[in-house]
Short mmCIF file of C-alpha atoms in Angstrom, two decimals:
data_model
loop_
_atom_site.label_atom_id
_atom_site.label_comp_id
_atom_site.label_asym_id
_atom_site.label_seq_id
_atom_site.Cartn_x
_atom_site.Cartn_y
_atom_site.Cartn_z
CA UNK C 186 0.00 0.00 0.00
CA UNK C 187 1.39 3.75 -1.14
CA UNK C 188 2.20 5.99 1.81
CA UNK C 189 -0.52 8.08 -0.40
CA UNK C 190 -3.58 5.20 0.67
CA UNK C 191 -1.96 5.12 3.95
CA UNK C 192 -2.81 9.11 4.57
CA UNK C 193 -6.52 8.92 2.20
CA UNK C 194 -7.38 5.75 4.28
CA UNK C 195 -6.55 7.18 7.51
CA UNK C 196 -8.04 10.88 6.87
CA UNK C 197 -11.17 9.05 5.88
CA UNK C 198 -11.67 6.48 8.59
CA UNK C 199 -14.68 8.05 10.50
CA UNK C 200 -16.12 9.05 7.19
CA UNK C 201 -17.62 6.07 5.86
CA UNK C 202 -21.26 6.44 5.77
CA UNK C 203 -21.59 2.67 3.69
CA UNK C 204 -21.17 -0.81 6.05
CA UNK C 205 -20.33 -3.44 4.25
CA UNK C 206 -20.42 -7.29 4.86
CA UNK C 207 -18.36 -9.77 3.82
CA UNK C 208 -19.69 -12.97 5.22
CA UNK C 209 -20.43 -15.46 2.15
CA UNK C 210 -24.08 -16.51 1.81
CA UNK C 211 -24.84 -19.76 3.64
CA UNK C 212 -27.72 -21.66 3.52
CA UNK C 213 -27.83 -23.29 6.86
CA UNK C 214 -29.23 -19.81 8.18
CA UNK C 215 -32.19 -21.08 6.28
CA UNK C 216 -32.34 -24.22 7.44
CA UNK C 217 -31.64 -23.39 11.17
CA UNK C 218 -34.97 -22.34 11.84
CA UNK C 219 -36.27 -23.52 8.62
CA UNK C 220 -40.08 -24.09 10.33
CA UNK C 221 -40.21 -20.23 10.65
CA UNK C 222 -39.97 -19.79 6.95
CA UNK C 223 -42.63 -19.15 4.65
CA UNK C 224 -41.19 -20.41 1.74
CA UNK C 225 -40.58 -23.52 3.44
CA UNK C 226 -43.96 -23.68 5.80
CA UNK C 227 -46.21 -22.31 2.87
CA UNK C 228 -46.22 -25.47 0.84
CA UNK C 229 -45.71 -27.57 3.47
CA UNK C 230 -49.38 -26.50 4.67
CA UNK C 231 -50.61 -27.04 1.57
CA UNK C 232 -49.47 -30.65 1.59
CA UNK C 233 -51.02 -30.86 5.15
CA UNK C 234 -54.10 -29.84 4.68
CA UNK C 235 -54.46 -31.86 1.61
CA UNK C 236 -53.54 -34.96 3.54
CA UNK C 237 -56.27 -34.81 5.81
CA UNK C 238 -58.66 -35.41 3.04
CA UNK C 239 -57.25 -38.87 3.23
CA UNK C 240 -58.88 -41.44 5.76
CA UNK C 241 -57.30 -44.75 6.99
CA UNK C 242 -58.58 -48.02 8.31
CA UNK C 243 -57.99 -51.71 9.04
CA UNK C 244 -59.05 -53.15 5.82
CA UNK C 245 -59.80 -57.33 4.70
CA UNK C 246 -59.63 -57.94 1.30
CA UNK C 247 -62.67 -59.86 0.10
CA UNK C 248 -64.03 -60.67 -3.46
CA UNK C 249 -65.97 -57.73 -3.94
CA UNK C 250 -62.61 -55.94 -2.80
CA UNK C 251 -61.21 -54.71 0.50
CA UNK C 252 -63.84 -54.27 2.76
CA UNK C 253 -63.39 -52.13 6.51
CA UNK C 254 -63.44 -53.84 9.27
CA UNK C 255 -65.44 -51.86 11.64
CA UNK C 256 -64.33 -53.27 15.40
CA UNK C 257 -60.46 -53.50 14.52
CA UNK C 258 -58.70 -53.16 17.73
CA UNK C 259 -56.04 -50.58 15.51
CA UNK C 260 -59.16 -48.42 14.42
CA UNK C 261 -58.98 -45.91 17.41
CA UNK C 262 -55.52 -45.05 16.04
CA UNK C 263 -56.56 -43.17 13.16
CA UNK C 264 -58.82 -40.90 15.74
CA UNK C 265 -56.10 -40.31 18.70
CA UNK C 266 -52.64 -42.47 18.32
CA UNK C 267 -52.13 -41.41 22.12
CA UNK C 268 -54.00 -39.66 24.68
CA UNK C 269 -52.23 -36.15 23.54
CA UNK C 270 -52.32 -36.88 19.83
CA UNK C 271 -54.49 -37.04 17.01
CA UNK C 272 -54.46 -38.43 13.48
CA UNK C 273 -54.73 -35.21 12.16
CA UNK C 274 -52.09 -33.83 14.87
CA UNK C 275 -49.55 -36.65 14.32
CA UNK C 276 -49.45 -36.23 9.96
CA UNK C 277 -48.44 -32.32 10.72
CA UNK C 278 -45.36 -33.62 12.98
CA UNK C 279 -44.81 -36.43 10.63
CA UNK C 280 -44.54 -34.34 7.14
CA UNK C 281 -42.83 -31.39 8.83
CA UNK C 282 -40.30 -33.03 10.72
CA UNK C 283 -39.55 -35.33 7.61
CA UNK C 284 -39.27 -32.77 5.11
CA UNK C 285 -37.23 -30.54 7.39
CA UNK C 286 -34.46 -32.25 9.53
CA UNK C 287 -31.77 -34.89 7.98
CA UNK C 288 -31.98 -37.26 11.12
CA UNK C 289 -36.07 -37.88 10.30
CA UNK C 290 -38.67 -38.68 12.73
CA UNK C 291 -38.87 -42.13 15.46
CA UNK C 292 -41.92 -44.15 15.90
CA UNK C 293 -42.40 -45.43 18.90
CA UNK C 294 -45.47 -48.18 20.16
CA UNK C 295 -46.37 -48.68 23.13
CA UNK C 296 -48.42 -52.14 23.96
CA UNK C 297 -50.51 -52.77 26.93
CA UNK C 298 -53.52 -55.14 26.88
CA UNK C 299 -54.01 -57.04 24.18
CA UNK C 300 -57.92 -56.59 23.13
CA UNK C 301 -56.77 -52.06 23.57
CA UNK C 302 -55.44 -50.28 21.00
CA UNK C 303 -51.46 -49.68 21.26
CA UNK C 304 -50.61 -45.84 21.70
CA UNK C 305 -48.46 -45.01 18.97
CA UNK C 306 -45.39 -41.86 19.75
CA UNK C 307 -43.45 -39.80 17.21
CA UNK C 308 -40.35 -38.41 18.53
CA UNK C 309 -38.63 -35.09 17.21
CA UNK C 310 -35.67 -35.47 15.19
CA UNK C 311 -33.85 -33.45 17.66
CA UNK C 312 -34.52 -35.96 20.43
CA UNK C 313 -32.95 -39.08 19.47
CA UNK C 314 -29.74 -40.45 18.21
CA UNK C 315 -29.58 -44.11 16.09
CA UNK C 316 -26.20 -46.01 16.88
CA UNK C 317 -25.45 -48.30 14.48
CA UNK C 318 -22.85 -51.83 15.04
CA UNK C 319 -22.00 -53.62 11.41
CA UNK C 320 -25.40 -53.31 9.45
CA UNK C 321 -28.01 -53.12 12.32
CA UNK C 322 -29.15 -50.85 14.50
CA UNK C 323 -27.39 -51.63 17.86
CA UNK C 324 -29.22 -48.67 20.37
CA UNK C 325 -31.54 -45.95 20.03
CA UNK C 326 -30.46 -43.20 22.66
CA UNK C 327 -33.74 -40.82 23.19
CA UNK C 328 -32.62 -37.72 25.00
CA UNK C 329 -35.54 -36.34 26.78
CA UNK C 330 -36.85 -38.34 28.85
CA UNK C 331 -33.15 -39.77 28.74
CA UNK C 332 -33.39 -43.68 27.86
CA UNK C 333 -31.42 -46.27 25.64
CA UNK C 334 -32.86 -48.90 23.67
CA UNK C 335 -31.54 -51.65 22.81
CA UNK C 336 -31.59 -55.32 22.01
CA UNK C 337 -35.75 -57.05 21.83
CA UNK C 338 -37.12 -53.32 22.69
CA UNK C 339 -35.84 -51.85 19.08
CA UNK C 340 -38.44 -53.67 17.40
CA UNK C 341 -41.12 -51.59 18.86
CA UNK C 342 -39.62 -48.53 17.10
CA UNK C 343 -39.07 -47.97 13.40
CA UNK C 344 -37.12 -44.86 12.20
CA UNK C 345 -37.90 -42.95 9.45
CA UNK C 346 -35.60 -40.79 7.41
CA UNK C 347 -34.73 -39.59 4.00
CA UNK C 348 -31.08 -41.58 2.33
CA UNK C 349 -27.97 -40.08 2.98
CA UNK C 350 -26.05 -40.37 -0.05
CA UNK C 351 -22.70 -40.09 2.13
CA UNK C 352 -23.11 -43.26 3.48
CA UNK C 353 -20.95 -46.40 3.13
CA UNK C 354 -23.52 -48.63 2.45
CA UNK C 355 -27.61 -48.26 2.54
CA UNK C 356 -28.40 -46.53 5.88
CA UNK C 357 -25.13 -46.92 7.11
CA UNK C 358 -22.51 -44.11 8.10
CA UNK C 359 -18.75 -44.89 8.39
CA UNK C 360 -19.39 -43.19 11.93
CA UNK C 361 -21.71 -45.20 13.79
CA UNK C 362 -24.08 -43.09 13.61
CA UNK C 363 -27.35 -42.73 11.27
CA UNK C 364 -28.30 -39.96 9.77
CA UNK C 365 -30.87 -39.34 6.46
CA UNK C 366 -30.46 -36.41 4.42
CA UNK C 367 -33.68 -34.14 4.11
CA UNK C 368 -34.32 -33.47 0.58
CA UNK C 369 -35.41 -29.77 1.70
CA UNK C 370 -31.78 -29.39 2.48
CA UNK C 371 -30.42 -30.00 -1.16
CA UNK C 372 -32.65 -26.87 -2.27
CA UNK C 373 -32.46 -25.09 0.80
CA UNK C 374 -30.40 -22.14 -1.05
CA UNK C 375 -33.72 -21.31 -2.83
CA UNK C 376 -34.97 -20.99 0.24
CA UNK C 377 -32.41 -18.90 1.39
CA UNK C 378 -32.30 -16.61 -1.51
CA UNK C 379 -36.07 -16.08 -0.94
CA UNK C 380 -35.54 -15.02 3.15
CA UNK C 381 -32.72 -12.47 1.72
CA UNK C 382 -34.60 -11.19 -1.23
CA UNK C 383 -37.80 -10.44 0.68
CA UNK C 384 -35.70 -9.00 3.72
CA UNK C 385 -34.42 -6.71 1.61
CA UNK C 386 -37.79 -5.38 0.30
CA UNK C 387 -38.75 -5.45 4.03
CA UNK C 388 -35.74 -3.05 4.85
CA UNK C 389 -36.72 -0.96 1.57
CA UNK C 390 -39.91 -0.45 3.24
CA UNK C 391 -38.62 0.57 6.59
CA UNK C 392 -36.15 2.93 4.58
CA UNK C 393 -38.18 5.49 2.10
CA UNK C 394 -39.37 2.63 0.16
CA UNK C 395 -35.90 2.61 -1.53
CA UNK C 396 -32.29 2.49 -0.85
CA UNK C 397 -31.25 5.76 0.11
CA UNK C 398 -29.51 8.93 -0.66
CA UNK C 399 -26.20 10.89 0.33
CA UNK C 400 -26.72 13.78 2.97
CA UNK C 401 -23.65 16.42 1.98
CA UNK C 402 -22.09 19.26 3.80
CA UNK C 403 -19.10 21.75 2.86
CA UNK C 404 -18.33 21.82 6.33
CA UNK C 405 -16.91 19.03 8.49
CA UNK C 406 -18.97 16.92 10.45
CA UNK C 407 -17.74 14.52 13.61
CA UNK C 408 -18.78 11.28 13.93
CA UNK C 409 -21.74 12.08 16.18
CA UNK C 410 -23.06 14.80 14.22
CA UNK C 411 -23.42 12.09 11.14
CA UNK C 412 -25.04 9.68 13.49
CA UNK C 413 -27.43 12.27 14.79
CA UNK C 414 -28.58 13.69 11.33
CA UNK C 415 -28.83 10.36 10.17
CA UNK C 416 -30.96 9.09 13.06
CA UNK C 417 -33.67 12.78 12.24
CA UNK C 418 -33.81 11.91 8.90
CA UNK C 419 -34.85 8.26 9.29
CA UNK C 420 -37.09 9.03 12.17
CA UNK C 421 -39.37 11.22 9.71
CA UNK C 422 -38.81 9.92 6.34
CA UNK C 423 -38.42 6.15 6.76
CA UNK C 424 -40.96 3.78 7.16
CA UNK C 425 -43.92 3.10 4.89
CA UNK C 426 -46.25 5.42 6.62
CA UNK C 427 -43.49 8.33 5.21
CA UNK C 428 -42.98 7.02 1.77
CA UNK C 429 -43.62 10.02 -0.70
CA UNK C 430 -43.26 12.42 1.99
CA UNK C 431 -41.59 15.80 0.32
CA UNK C 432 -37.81 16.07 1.43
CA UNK C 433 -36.86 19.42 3.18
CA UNK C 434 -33.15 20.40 4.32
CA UNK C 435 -31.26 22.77 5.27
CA UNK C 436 -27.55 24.58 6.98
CA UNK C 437 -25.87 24.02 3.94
CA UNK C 438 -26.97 20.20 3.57
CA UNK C 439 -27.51 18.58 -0.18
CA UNK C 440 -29.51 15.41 -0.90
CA UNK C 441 -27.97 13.12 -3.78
CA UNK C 442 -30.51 10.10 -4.51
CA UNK C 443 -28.49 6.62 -5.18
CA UNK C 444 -31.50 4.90 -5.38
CA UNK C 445 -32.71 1.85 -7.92
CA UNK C 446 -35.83 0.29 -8.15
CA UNK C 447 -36.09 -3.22 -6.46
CA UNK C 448 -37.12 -4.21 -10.11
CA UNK C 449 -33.94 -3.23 -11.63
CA UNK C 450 -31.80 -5.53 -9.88
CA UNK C 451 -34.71 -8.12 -10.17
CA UNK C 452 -34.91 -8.90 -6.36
CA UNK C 453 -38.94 -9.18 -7.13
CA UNK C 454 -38.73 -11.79 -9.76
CA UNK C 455 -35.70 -13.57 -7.97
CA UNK C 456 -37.99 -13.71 -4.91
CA UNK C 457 -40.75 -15.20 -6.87
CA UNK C 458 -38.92 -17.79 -8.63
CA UNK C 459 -37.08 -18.76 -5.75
CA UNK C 460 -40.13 -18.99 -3.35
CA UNK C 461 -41.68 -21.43 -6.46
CA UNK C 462 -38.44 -23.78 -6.38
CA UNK C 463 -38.66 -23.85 -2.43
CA UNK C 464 -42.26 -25.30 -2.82
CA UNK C 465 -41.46 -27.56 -5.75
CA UNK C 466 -38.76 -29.26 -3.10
CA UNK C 467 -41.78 -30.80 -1.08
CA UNK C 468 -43.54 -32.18 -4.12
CA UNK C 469 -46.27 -28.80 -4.11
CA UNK C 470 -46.89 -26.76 -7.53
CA UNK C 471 -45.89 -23.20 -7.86
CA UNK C 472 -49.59 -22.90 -8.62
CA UNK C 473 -50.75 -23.55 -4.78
CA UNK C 474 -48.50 -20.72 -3.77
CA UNK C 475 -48.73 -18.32 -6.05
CA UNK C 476 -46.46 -19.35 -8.04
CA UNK C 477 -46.61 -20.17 -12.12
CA UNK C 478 -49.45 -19.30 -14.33
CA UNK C 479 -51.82 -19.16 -11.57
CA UNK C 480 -54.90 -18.98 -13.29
CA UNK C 481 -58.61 -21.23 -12.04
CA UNK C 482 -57.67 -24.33 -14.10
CA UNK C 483 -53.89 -24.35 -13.54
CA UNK C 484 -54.61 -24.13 -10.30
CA UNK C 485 -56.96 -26.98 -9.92
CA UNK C 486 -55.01 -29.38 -12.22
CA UNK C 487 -52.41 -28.63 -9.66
CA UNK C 488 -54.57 -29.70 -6.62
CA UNK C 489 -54.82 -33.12 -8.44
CA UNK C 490 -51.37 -33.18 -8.87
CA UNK C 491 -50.13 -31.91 -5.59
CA UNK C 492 -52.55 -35.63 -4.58
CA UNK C 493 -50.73 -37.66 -7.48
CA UNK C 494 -47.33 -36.37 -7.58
CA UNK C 495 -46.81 -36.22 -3.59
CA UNK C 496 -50.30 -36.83 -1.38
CA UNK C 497 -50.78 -40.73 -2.72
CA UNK C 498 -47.11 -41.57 -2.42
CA UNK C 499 -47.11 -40.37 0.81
CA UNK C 500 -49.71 -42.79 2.24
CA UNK C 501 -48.24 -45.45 0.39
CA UNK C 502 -45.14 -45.35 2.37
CA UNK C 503 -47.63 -44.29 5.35
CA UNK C 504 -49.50 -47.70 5.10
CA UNK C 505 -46.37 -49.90 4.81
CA UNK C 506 -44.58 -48.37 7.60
CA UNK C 507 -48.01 -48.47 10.08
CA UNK C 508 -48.05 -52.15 8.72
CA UNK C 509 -45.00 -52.99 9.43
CA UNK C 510 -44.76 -51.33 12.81
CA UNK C 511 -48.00 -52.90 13.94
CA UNK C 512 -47.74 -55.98 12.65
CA UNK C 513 -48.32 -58.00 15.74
CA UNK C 514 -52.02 -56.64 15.73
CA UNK C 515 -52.84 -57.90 11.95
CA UNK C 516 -52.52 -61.44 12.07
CA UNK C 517 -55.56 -62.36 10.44
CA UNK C 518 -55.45 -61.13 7.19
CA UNK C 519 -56.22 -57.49 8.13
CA UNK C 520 -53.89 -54.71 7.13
CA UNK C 521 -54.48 -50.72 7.50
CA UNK C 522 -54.76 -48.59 4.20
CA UNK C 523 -56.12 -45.47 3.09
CA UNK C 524 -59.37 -44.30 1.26
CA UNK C 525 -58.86 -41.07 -1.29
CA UNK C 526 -62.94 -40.77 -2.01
CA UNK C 527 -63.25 -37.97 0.50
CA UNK C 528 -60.53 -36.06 -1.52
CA UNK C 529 -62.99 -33.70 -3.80
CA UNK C 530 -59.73 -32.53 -6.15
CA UNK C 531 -59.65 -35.47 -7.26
CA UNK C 532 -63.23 -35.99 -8.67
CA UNK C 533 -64.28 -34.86 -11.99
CA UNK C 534 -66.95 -31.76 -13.01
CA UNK C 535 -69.67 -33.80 -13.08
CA UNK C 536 -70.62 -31.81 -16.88
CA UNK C 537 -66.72 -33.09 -17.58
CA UNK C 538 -67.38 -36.81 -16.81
CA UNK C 539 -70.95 -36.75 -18.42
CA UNK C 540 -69.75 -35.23 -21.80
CA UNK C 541 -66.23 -37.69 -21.47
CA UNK C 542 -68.39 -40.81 -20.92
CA UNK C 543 -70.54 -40.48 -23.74
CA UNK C 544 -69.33 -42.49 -26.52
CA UNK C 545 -68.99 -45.27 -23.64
CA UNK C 546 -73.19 -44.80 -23.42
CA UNK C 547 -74.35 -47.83 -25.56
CA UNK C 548 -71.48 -49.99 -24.78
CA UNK C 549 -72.34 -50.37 -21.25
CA UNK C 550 -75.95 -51.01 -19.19
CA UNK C 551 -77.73 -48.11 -17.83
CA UNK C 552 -77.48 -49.40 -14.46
CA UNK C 553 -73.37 -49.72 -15.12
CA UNK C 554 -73.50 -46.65 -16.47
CA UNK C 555 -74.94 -44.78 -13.91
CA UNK C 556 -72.36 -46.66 -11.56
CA UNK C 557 -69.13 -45.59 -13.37
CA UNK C 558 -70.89 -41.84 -13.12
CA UNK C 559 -71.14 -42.25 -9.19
CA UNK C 560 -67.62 -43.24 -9.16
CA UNK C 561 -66.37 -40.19 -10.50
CA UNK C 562 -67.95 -37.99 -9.32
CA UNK C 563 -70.38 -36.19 -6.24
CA UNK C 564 -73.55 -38.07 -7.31
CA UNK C 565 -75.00 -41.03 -5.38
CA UNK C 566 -77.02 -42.79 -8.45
CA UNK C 567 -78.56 -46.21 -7.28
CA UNK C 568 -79.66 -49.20 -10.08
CA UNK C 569 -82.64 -48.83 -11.54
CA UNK C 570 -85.25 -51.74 -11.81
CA UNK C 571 -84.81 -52.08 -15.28
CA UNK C 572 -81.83 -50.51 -15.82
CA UNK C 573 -79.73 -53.91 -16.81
CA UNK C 574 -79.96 -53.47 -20.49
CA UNK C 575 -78.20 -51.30 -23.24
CA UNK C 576 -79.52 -48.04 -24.89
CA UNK C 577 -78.45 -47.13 -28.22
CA UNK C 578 -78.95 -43.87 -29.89
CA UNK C 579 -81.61 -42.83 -32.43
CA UNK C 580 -84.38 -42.40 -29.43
CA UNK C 581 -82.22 -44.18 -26.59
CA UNK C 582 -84.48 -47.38 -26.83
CA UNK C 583 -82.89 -51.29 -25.16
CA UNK C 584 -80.67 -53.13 -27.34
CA UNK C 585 -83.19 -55.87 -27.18
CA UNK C 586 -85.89 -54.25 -28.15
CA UNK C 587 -83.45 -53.30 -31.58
CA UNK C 588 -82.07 -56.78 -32.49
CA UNK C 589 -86.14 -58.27 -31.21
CA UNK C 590 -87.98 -60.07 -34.39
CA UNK C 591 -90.26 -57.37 -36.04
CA UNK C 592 -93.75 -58.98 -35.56
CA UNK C 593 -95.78 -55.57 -36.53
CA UNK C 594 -96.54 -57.04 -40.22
CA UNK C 595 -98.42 -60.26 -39.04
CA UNK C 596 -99.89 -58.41 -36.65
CA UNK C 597 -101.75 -55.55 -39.13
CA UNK C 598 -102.47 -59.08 -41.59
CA UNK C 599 -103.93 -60.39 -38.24
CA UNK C 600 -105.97 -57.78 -38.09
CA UNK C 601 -107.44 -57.78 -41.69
CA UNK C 602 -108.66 -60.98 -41.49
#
């Protein structure tokens, strides 16, 4: 550095009026408290919501197809899973806590009699650690209440995580010690980039409703003069209440304006694009959160995808995991699944289906007909009495009354004679 800097850098110290940061961006901020985001918690209430549209039972599979069983000891479990709990309750924890933490969530039952439902526990991700020895789980060490669990006990717990793609093997860490690998985290910088971008629109509000200016004097000012003039002007010009307030200064003070529009350094459009990949990380359309071309019918083709693309698979893995856990209590040829027919984004306009199912009119009965429209739709239509046969068009008559012998010629020569 030239004596020349030395002097200019030293004259100017206490003159800055600009602070500067130089920490790198890092996307663990995000992620730290990532349940107090709105471009993570947004979508993920979406999901949630949608979810509990979905019922679930102890189901026998018969010939007319699975069939409820109404007295299942397990049944209570899809009301309360423990005395604190419910169903509904216990699918927020469950997709939250998955989606959000690399070490997953711990399911824990607990059995008593026999002929009583279990009470079924899921723990936080931050209250449990999962030792492993070789290939298998050797203890599960729950921190609060502190306990260890090990040897016959572990098979009244199942854990639950997304892969780590670090690990040696399948679920195995060179360490010891499991840990998945939240899928969230992988796009948490879009996350990120959305908490910066709309912070600083949030700040542009608090400060005129754009960056600001330069406040200039001939004379010199001290360090607690700036602060002080600073402090007046923000006090009455800052702050959305103030924005488009007239300026007014004086003693020899000039105003230069450094300010850009958010829109030309495309914080707006960066928010909105990075809020839409944020949602699109936990298997929810742009369209559900504003997001995309979010017009009435994007929109609702993006309800029944939201239930294709990330609702159905859900419960799959949901019903294999409650059937595995609880396994002890289905041992006749019962197991639990879900039913989607209270899920109205996934039925058709009933105008839709009518106009979609008419070529398929006189290939099926009217009675079969009418059944395939109930399916689809709102409408309860029951069989008709004589509503086994087949119209066909040209005055919607039965097919057998088409392909009957024509008897109305002997009948008129019956008649003559």
């Amino acid at each position: 550095m030239s004596i020349k800097e030395i002097v200019r850098n030293w004259f100017f110290k206490d003159c800055s009026v600009m602070i500067g940061s130089s920490k790198s961006f890092d996307s663990s901020e995000y992620m730290a408290n990532i349940t107090e985001q709105a471009a993570f918690m947004l979508p993920i209430t979406k999901k949630i919501n949608a979810c509990k549209n979905i019922t679930m039972a102890v189901y026998k599979q018969e010939k007319e197809g699975k069939k409820i069983v109404e007295k299942h000891t397990l049944n209570g479990l899809f009301n309360m899973i423990n005395p604190n709990t419910s169903f509904q309750d216990f699918l927020d924890y469950l997709i939250v806590w998955m989606e959000s933490s690399d070490n997953g969530v711990l399911l824990e039952v607990i059995k008593g009699i026999p002929s009583l439902k279990p009470d079924l526990y899921i723990h936080s991700p931050k209250n449990f650690t999962i030792y492993f020895e070789g290939r298998r789980i050797r203890e599960i060490r729950i921190h609060n209440p502190a306990m260890s669990i090990t040897g016959d006990e572990l098979k009244n717990y199942m854990w639950i995580r997304s892969p780590n793609y670090e690990n040696i093997m399948d679920s195995v860490n060179s360490s010891g010690i499991g840990r998945g690998y939240s899928k969230h985290n992988a796009t948490s910088i879009f996350g990120a980039y959305s908490w910066r971008a709309w912070l600083w629109n949030w700040n542009l509000a608090k400060n005129l409703g754009k960056p600001g200016g330069i406040l200039q004097t001939e004379g010199a000012v001290d360090k607690e003069d700036r602060e002080e003039i600073r402090a007046k002007y923000s006090a009455h010009y800052a702050g959305s209440e103030n924005a488009g307030s007239p300026l007014v200064i004086g003693s020899g003070l000039k105003y230069q304006d450094t300010s850009r529009a958010p829109i030309d350094a495309d914080w707006s459009v960066a928010e909105q694009k990075a809020h839409e990949r944020a949602a699109l990380a936990v298997d929810v359309p742009a369209e559900l959160v504003g997001g995309g071309e979010s017009t009435y019918q994007n929109r609702k083709q993006a309800k029944k995808e939201l239930y294709r693309e990330a609702v159905i698979p859900f419960f799959n893995n949901l019903k294999n995991w409650l059937n595995y856990l609880l396994a002890d209590y289905l041992k006749a040829g019962e197991f639990i699944d879900y039913d989607i027919t209270g899920a109205d984004e996934l039925k058709e306009d009933i105008g839709e289906v009518i106009t979609k199912l008419e070529p398929l009119k006189n290939r099926v009965t009217v009675n079969e007909y009418r059944r395939i429209i109930s399916s689809l739709t709102d409408l309860s239509l029951g069989d008709l009495a004589d509503g086994d046969v087949i119209l066909v068009s040209g005055g919607d008559v039965p097919l057998d009354e088409v392909i009957a012998e024509d008897t109305s010629q002997a009948e008129r020569e019956g008649d003559i004679e």
